[in-house]
Coordinates of C-alpha atoms in Angstrom, one line a residue:
X356 CA 0.1 0.0 0.2
X357 CA 1.0 3.5 -0.8
X358 CA 2.8 4.9 2.3
X359 CA 0.8 8.0 2.6
X360 CA -2.7 6.1 2.3
X361 CA -1.1 3.3 4.8
X362 CA -0.6 5.8 7.7
X363 CA -4.3 7.0 7.3
X364 CA -5.6 3.8 6.7
X365 CA -6.5 3.1 10.4
X366 CA -6.3 4.8 13.7
X367 CA -3.1 3.2 14.7
X368 CA -0.9 1.8 12.2
X369 CA 2.9 0.1 12.7
X370 CA 5.3 1.1 9.9
X371 CA 8.7 -0.8 9.3
X372 CA 11.3 0.6 7.1
X373 CA 13.9 -1.9 6.5
X374 CA 16.5 -3.1 3.8
X375 CA 17.0 -6.5 2.3
X376 CA 20.6 -6.2 2.7
X377 CA 20.5 -5.3 6.4
X378 CA 21.4 -8.1 8.9
X379 CA 19.4 -6.2 11.7
X380 CA 16.6 -6.1 9.5
X381 CA 16.6 -9.7 8.6
X382 CA 16.8 -10.6 12.2
X383 CA 13.6 -8.3 12.8
X384 CA 11.6 -10.1 10.2
X385 CA 10.3 -13.0 12.3
X386 CA 9.9 -10.5 15.1
X387 CA 7.7 -8.3 13.1
X388 CA 5.7 -11.2 11.6
X389 CA 4.9 -12.3 15.1
X390 CA 3.9 -9.1 16.2
X391 CA 1.6 -8.6 13.3
X392 CA -0.1 -12.0 14.1
X393 CA -0.6 -11.0 17.9
X394 CA -2.2 -7.8 17.1
X395 CA -4.7 -9.8 14.9
X396 CA -6.1 -7.1 12.9
X397 CA -6.1 -4.7 15.7
X398 CA -3.6 -2.3 13.9
X399 CA -2.2 -2.9 10.5
X400 CA 1.6 -3.4 10.2
X401 CA 3.3 -2.3 6.9
X402 CA 6.8 -3.0 5.9
X403 CA 8.6 -0.8 3.3
X404 CA 12.1 -1.7 1.7
X405 CA 13.9 1.7 1.7
X406 CA 15.6 0.7 -1.8
X407 CA 11.9 0.3 -3.3
X408 CA 10.4 3.1 -1.3
X409 CA 13.2 5.8 -1.2
X410 CA 10.7 8.7 -1.4
X411 CA 8.4 7.3 1.5
X412 CA 11.6 6.7 3.6
X413 CA 12.8 10.3 2.8
X414 CA 9.1 11.6 3.8
X415 CA 9.2 9.9 7.0
X416 CA 12.7 10.9 7.9
X417 CA 14.3 7.5 7.9
X418 CA 18.2 7.7 8.4
X419 CA 18.7 4.0 9.3
X420 CA 17.2 0.6 9.2
X421 CA 15.3 -1.1 10.7
X422 CA 13.1 1.9 11.6
X423 CA 9.9 1.2 13.3
X424 CA 7.2 4.1 13.7
X425 CA 3.8 4.2 15.1
X426 CA 1.3 6.5 13.6
X427 CA -1.8 7.6 15.2
X428 CA -4.7 9.5 13.4
X429 CA -1.9 9.9 10.4
X430 CA 0.5 11.6 12.6
X431 CA 3.8 10.0 13.9
X432 CA 3.4 9.2 17.7
X433 CA 6.6 6.9 18.4
X434 CA 9.9 6.3 16.6
X435 CA 12.6 3.6 17.3
X436 CA 15.4 2.7 15.2
X437 CA 17.5 -0.7 15.5
X438 CA 16.5 -4.1 16.6
X439 CA 13.9 -4.1 19.3
X440 CA 12.5 -7.0 21.5
X441 CA 9.2 -8.1 20.1
X442 CA 7.5 -7.8 23.4
X443 CA 8.4 -4.2 23.7
X444 CA 7.2 -3.5 20.1
X445 CA 4.0 -5.0 20.7
X446 CA 3.2 -3.5 24.1
X447 CA 4.1 -0.1 22.4
X448 CA 1.6 -0.6 19.6
X449 CA -0.9 -1.7 22.1
X450 CA -0.4 1.3 24.2
X451 CA -1.8 3.5 21.5
X452 CA -4.9 1.2 20.9

């Protein structure tokens, strides 16, 4: 989904910017998949490869990968760059629901 539409698609949205060549991003892939499963549709999770979505990454001010952003009502509410524990990521998203 287009980045601009994705962040206004739902009240709370989790976005990850990653790179396929990034080892930290590769380690986070199963973590993000599990968070998405545990959210069970309560908040959408969108993942954007920065090499394929450079304009969106620039628009979001992403300087490193992976970068996680939570949008609430279309506005950035939280940001984290680097690896993060799945439980912490899930708890952070749930705190905005």
